[in-house]
Amino acid sequence: MTRRGWVLFCLMSVLWGIPYLMIKVAVEGVSTPFLVFARTALGAAILLPLAVRSGRMGSVRGHWPALIAFAASEIIGPWWLISDAERHLSSSMAGLLIAAVPIIGIVLARLLGSAERLGVKRWAGLTLGLCGVAVLAAPHLRGGDAWSLTEVMLTALGYAIAPLIVARKLADVPSLTMTATCLTMAAVLYTPAAIWTWPQAWPSGRVLAAIAGLGVVCTAIAFMVFFELIKEVGPSRAMVFTYVNPAVAVTAGVLVLGEPLTLVIVVSFALILCGSVLATARDGKKGEPVPAPLPVTAADQAPG
């Protein structure tokens, strides 16, 4: 990989590893609907003009049902769920649980009739990953924490469903156009709820900085960097940074918010990471045709 590729790779590892920290800070001062509105509105304000300037907005014609389904499973539902969950869970735990997305994606592909064979290696990966989720979640299966855990896992489910929608219905829609359109739809949808729950007092500078960081840095800039990373190294290699994101999320939570780094977190991280790598690996025999991977778009592994 070129030096430019490594720079983009490292940037993406950070840009989509720190949203969990920023969400944790932002929900201290604003409502969940307001946070999602602000984040999507800021992202749309930056990306939509670029999409219009590209001259490819016409590609969304005839794709509205799929675009709505994609926006619901990638942004509208997940960003509300993860933000609400972090009112009770640490940013470290949220980041680690979201790391199970590749494992859920493999399970969904099988349930939907994927012809791709799962060998021993991939079954072992699924088992390891699910064990990691269980180890991390088990101590919190009570009261409000139980619902928050459910919200994070529903977020992961949405992130796993979204690429399937892209692969089957939106493969011919440019990533920038799709992302800008979906962010705009989400912002419009959340406008009434944001107005209804508008902060009664001006949020602190810390909260405003987190909101700005989520919308501008972790959404708009992150997507633009990701587009460049795909151009530089290709879609398959570009997605490898998603294995680094959980480590960034945990490190940020520990260093900035003082969240505990426990043995349970370390063990869970190791199990989920190893499980994700094994579950998404190819284990066909040499000379055996390998099924083509799903198309990768900038939202296949969206930030939390």
Short mmCIF file of C-alpha atoms in Angstrom, two decimals:
data_model
loop_
_atom_site.label_atom_id
_atom_site.label_comp_id
_atom_site.label_asym_id
_atom_site.label_seq_id
_atom_site.Cartn_x
_atom_site.Cartn_y
_atom_site.Cartn_z
CA MET A 1 0.00 0.00 0.00
CA THR A 2 1.26 3.50 -0.83
CA ARG A 3 2.16 6.12 1.77
CA ARG A 4 -1.02 8.00 0.85
CA GLY A 5 -3.00 4.80 1.32
CA TRP A 6 -1.54 4.30 4.81
CA VAL A 7 -2.33 7.90 5.77
CA LEU A 8 -5.94 7.51 4.62
CA PHE A 9 -6.17 4.14 6.38
CA CYS A 10 -4.96 5.60 9.70
CA LEU A 11 -7.32 8.55 9.34
CA MET A 12 -10.31 6.27 8.83
CA SER A 13 -9.33 4.10 11.79
CA VAL A 14 -9.57 7.21 13.98
CA LEU A 15 -12.48 9.00 12.28
CA TRP A 16 -14.79 6.02 12.65
CA GLY A 17 -13.34 4.90 15.98
CA ILE A 18 -14.06 8.09 17.95
CA PRO A 19 -17.80 8.67 17.27
CA TYR A 20 -18.70 6.59 20.33
CA LEU A 21 -16.69 8.96 22.54
CA MET A 22 -18.35 12.01 20.98
CA ILE A 23 -21.82 10.51 21.30
CA LYS A 24 -21.20 9.82 24.99
CA VAL A 25 -20.26 13.47 25.52
CA ALA A 26 -23.08 14.89 23.37
CA VAL A 27 -25.92 13.01 25.08
CA GLU A 28 -24.95 14.70 28.34
CA GLY A 29 -26.44 17.96 27.08
CA VAL A 30 -28.98 17.33 24.31
CA SER A 31 -31.80 14.92 23.51
CA THR A 32 -31.26 11.92 21.25
CA PRO A 33 -33.51 13.30 18.43
CA PHE A 34 -31.70 16.64 18.52
CA LEU A 35 -28.30 14.94 18.36
CA VAL A 36 -29.25 12.79 15.37
CA PHE A 37 -30.80 15.80 13.62
CA ALA A 38 -27.73 17.96 14.19
CA ARG A 39 -25.35 15.22 13.06
CA THR A 40 -27.25 14.37 9.88
CA ALA A 41 -27.98 18.01 9.03
CA LEU A 42 -24.31 18.98 9.33
CA GLY A 43 -23.25 16.00 7.23
CA ALA A 44 -25.87 16.71 4.58
CA ALA A 45 -24.97 20.41 4.44
CA ILE A 46 -21.43 19.45 3.42
CA LEU A 47 -22.01 16.37 1.25
CA LEU A 48 -25.20 17.32 -0.62
CA PRO A 49 -23.63 20.27 -2.51
CA LEU A 50 -20.74 18.00 -3.51
CA ALA A 51 -23.19 15.35 -4.74
CA VAL A 52 -25.15 17.94 -6.73
CA ARG A 53 -21.93 19.30 -8.20
CA SER A 54 -20.98 15.79 -9.34
CA GLY A 55 -23.96 15.85 -11.67
CA ARG A 56 -25.07 12.34 -10.68
CA MET A 57 -28.10 13.10 -8.50
CA GLY A 58 -30.30 11.74 -11.28
CA SER A 59 -29.06 8.24 -10.42
CA VAL A 60 -31.49 8.09 -7.46
CA ARG A 61 -34.52 8.07 -9.75
CA GLY A 62 -36.40 4.81 -9.49
CA HIS A 63 -34.51 3.83 -6.32
CA TRP A 64 -36.53 5.63 -3.66
CA PRO A 65 -37.94 2.54 -1.87
CA ALA A 66 -34.46 1.04 -1.59
CA LEU A 67 -32.95 4.39 -0.54
CA ILE A 68 -35.54 4.76 2.21
CA ALA A 69 -34.88 1.20 3.40
CA PHE A 70 -31.13 1.84 3.35
CA ALA A 71 -31.44 5.14 5.22
CA ALA A 72 -33.66 3.49 7.84
CA SER A 73 -31.26 0.60 8.47
CA GLU A 74 -28.02 2.59 8.24
CA ILE A 75 -28.77 6.03 9.69
CA ILE A 76 -32.32 6.80 10.85
CA GLY A 77 -32.70 3.84 13.19
CA PRO A 78 -29.12 3.04 14.23
CA TRP A 79 -27.99 6.57 15.02
CA TRP A 80 -30.96 7.08 17.34
CA LEU A 81 -30.49 3.68 18.97
CA ILE A 82 -26.74 3.99 19.59
CA SER A 83 -27.10 7.55 20.90
CA ASP A 84 -29.86 6.55 23.31
CA ALA A 85 -27.93 3.45 24.42
CA GLU A 86 -24.87 5.48 25.36
CA ARG A 87 -26.89 7.29 28.02
CA HIS A 88 -26.42 4.09 30.06
CA LEU A 89 -23.47 2.27 28.47
CA SER A 90 -19.84 3.29 28.18
CA SER A 91 -18.51 4.36 24.80
CA SER A 92 -16.02 1.47 25.00
CA MET A 93 -18.76 -1.13 25.32
CA ALA A 94 -20.78 0.40 22.50
CA GLY A 95 -17.77 0.39 20.18
CA LEU A 96 -16.93 -3.22 20.99
CA LEU A 97 -20.47 -4.49 20.48
CA ILE A 98 -20.73 -2.73 17.10
CA ALA A 99 -17.60 -4.66 16.10
CA ALA A 100 -19.87 -7.70 15.77
CA VAL A 101 -21.38 -6.28 12.55
CA PRO A 102 -19.33 -8.53 10.20
CA ILE A 103 -20.44 -11.59 12.16
CA ILE A 104 -24.11 -10.60 11.96
CA GLY A 105 -23.65 -9.91 8.26
CA ILE A 106 -22.41 -13.45 7.65
CA VAL A 107 -25.39 -14.90 9.54
CA LEU A 108 -27.84 -12.75 7.56
CA ALA A 109 -26.25 -13.73 4.26
CA ARG A 110 -26.72 -17.39 5.14
CA LEU A 111 -30.34 -16.86 6.22
CA LEU A 112 -31.07 -15.06 2.95
CA GLY A 113 -29.77 -17.96 0.91
CA SER A 114 -26.18 -17.03 0.16
CA ALA A 115 -24.52 -19.76 -1.86
CA GLU A 116 -21.17 -19.12 -0.24
CA ARG A 117 -19.92 -22.08 1.80
CA LEU A 118 -18.98 -21.65 5.45
CA GLY A 119 -16.03 -23.82 6.36
CA VAL A 120 -14.64 -24.72 9.75
CA LYS A 121 -12.65 -21.49 9.99
CA ARG A 122 -15.67 -19.28 9.44
CA TRP A 123 -17.92 -21.27 11.78
CA ALA A 124 -15.19 -20.96 14.42
CA GLY A 125 -15.14 -17.21 13.80
CA LEU A 126 -18.88 -16.92 14.28
CA THR A 127 -18.68 -18.88 17.51
CA LEU A 128 -15.75 -16.83 18.86
CA GLY A 129 -17.41 -13.55 18.00
CA LEU A 130 -20.70 -14.48 19.62
CA CYS A 131 -18.82 -15.65 22.72
CA GLY A 132 -17.12 -12.25 22.85
CA VAL A 133 -20.47 -10.47 22.72
CA ALA A 134 -21.82 -12.76 25.46
CA VAL A 135 -18.81 -12.18 27.72
CA LEU A 136 -19.15 -8.42 27.33
CA ALA A 137 -22.92 -8.23 27.69
CA ALA A 138 -23.64 -10.84 30.38
CA PRO A 139 -22.77 -8.67 33.42
CA HIS A 140 -25.16 -5.96 32.20
CA LEU A 141 -28.28 -8.01 31.48
CA ARG A 142 -30.45 -6.17 33.95
CA GLY A 143 -32.63 -3.06 34.17
CA GLY A 144 -31.83 -0.16 31.85
CA ASP A 145 -28.57 -1.73 30.79
CA ALA A 146 -30.42 -4.67 29.24
CA TRP A 147 -32.45 -2.38 26.98
CA SER A 148 -29.36 -0.35 26.10
CA LEU A 149 -27.55 -3.53 25.09
CA THR A 150 -30.53 -4.43 22.91
CA GLU A 151 -30.35 -1.00 21.27
CA VAL A 152 -26.68 -1.47 20.41
CA MET A 153 -27.28 -4.93 18.97
CA LEU A 154 -30.21 -3.58 16.92
CA THR A 155 -27.81 -0.91 15.65
CA ALA A 156 -25.36 -3.62 14.64
CA LEU A 157 -28.20 -5.50 12.93
CA GLY A 158 -29.09 -2.37 10.94
CA TYR A 159 -25.47 -1.88 9.90
CA ALA A 160 -25.38 -5.51 8.73
CA ILE A 161 -28.62 -5.22 6.74
CA ALA A 162 -27.67 -2.00 4.92
CA PRO A 163 -24.93 -3.50 2.69
CA LEU A 164 -27.33 -6.24 1.58
CA ILE A 165 -29.76 -3.55 0.40
CA VAL A 166 -26.95 -1.81 -1.45
CA ALA A 167 -25.78 -5.02 -3.10
CA ARG A 168 -29.23 -6.00 -4.31
CA LYS A 169 -30.93 -2.68 -5.05
CA LEU A 170 -28.46 0.23 -5.06
CA ALA A 171 -25.28 -1.07 -6.67
CA ASP A 172 -25.57 1.45 -9.53
CA VAL A 173 -26.06 4.51 -7.29
CA PRO A 174 -22.78 6.40 -6.59
CA SER A 175 -21.70 6.30 -2.94
CA LEU A 176 -21.53 10.08 -2.54
CA THR A 177 -25.00 10.55 -4.02
CA MET A 178 -26.49 7.80 -1.89
CA THR A 179 -24.88 9.01 1.34
CA ALA A 180 -25.84 12.67 0.80
CA THR A 181 -29.41 11.74 -0.10
CA CYS A 182 -29.86 9.49 2.92
CA LEU A 183 -28.37 12.04 5.33
CA THR A 184 -30.74 14.67 3.96
CA MET A 185 -33.75 12.39 4.36
CA ALA A 186 -32.74 11.61 7.94
CA ALA A 187 -32.27 15.30 8.80
CA VAL A 188 -35.71 16.18 7.40
CA LEU A 189 -37.34 13.29 9.24
CA TYR A 190 -35.77 14.26 12.59
CA THR A 191 -36.54 17.99 12.27
CA PRO A 192 -39.93 17.92 14.10
CA ALA A 193 -38.56 15.79 16.97
CA ALA A 194 -35.48 18.02 17.23
CA ILE A 195 -37.67 21.14 17.47
CA TRP A 196 -39.89 19.45 20.06
CA THR A 197 -36.90 18.47 22.22
CA TRP A 198 -34.78 21.58 21.55
CA PRO A 199 -32.43 22.26 24.49
CA GLN A 200 -33.96 24.67 27.00
CA ALA A 201 -30.51 25.99 27.84
CA TRP A 202 -27.53 26.52 25.54
CA PRO A 203 -25.39 23.34 25.69
CA SER A 204 -21.88 23.53 27.08
CA GLY A 205 -18.90 24.07 24.78
CA ARG A 206 -17.90 20.44 25.36
CA VAL A 207 -21.28 19.19 24.10
CA LEU A 208 -21.33 21.57 21.12
CA ALA A 209 -17.82 20.48 20.15
CA ALA A 210 -18.90 16.83 20.27
CA ILE A 211 -21.93 17.51 18.07
CA ALA A 212 -19.83 19.47 15.58
CA GLY A 213 -17.24 16.69 15.58
CA LEU A 214 -19.86 14.05 14.89
CA GLY A 215 -21.49 15.94 12.03
CA VAL A 216 -18.48 17.50 10.34
CA VAL A 217 -15.54 15.24 11.18
CA CYS A 218 -17.01 11.77 11.80
CA THR A 219 -19.70 12.01 9.12
CA ALA A 220 -18.93 14.44 6.27
CA ILE A 221 -15.13 14.44 6.33
CA ALA A 222 -14.97 10.73 7.20
CA PHE A 223 -17.07 9.78 4.19
CA MET A 224 -14.94 11.92 1.86
CA VAL A 225 -11.75 10.36 3.23
CA PHE A 226 -13.30 6.92 2.79
CA PHE A 227 -14.13 7.63 -0.86
CA GLU A 228 -10.47 8.50 -1.40
CA LEU A 229 -9.30 5.39 0.45
CA ILE A 230 -11.43 3.18 -1.81
CA LYS A 231 -9.94 4.85 -4.88
CA GLU A 232 -6.42 4.38 -3.51
CA VAL A 233 -6.48 0.76 -2.26
CA GLY A 234 -9.73 -0.78 -3.52
CA PRO A 235 -12.92 -1.64 -1.60
CA SER A 236 -11.80 -4.91 0.01
CA ARG A 237 -8.56 -3.56 1.48
CA ALA A 238 -10.26 -0.31 2.42
CA MET A 239 -12.60 -2.11 4.81
CA VAL A 240 -9.77 -3.66 6.85
CA PHE A 241 -9.65 -0.54 9.02
CA THR A 242 -12.98 -1.59 10.58
CA TYR A 243 -11.02 -4.12 12.64
CA VAL A 244 -9.05 -1.25 14.19
CA ASN A 245 -12.07 0.91 15.08
CA PRO A 246 -12.99 -0.97 18.29
CA ALA A 247 -9.47 -0.53 19.67
CA VAL A 248 -9.68 3.21 18.94
CA ALA A 249 -13.11 3.39 20.62
CA VAL A 250 -11.84 1.65 23.77
CA THR A 251 -8.63 3.71 23.90
CA ALA A 252 -10.53 6.98 23.49
CA GLY A 253 -13.01 6.01 26.21
CA VAL A 254 -10.24 5.09 28.64
CA LEU A 255 -7.96 8.09 27.98
CA VAL A 256 -10.52 10.87 27.54
CA LEU A 257 -13.51 9.78 29.64
CA GLY A 258 -11.68 7.70 32.22
CA GLU A 259 -13.70 4.58 31.44
CA PRO A 260 -12.30 1.42 33.05
CA LEU A 261 -10.17 -0.98 31.02
CA THR A 262 -11.18 -4.28 32.58
CA LEU A 263 -10.12 -7.85 31.87
CA VAL A 264 -13.63 -8.51 30.54
CA ILE A 265 -13.24 -5.73 27.96
CA VAL A 266 -9.83 -7.01 26.86
CA VAL A 267 -11.04 -10.62 26.53
CA SER A 268 -14.22 -9.55 24.72
CA PHE A 269 -12.26 -7.40 22.31
CA ALA A 270 -9.91 -10.27 21.48
CA LEU A 271 -12.79 -12.71 20.93
CA ILE A 272 -14.87 -10.32 18.80
CA LEU A 273 -11.89 -9.19 16.72
CA CYS A 274 -10.64 -12.73 16.07
CA GLY A 275 -14.18 -13.87 15.37
CA SER A 276 -14.77 -11.09 12.85
CA VAL A 277 -11.51 -11.77 11.03
CA LEU A 278 -12.14 -15.52 10.83
CA ALA A 279 -15.84 -15.21 9.97
CA THR A 280 -15.13 -12.92 7.02
CA ALA A 281 -12.10 -14.83 5.73
CA ARG A 282 -12.23 -16.97 2.61
CA ASP A 283 -11.69 -20.64 3.25
CA GLY A 284 -12.23 -22.09 -0.21
CA LYS A 285 -9.68 -24.62 -1.43
CA LYS A 286 -6.96 -23.60 -3.80
CA GLY A 287 -8.30 -23.50 -7.31
CA GLU A 288 -11.90 -23.39 -6.07
CA PRO A 289 -13.85 -20.43 -7.45
CA VAL A 290 -14.38 -17.77 -4.77
CA PRO A 291 -17.76 -16.02 -4.78
CA ALA A 292 -17.53 -12.33 -5.57
CA PRO A 293 -17.74 -10.10 -2.52
CA LEU A 294 -20.64 -7.73 -1.99
CA PRO A 295 -20.12 -4.26 -3.42
CA VAL A 296 -18.64 -1.95 -0.80
CA THR A 297 -19.94 1.58 -0.38
CA ALA A 298 -18.97 4.33 1.98
CA ALA A 299 -21.80 3.39 4.30
CA ASP A 300 -21.11 -0.31 4.57
CA GLN A 301 -19.44 0.31 7.91
CA ALA A 302 -20.82 3.58 9.08
CA PRO A 303 -19.72 5.27 12.24
CA GLY A 304 -21.68 4.69 15.37
#
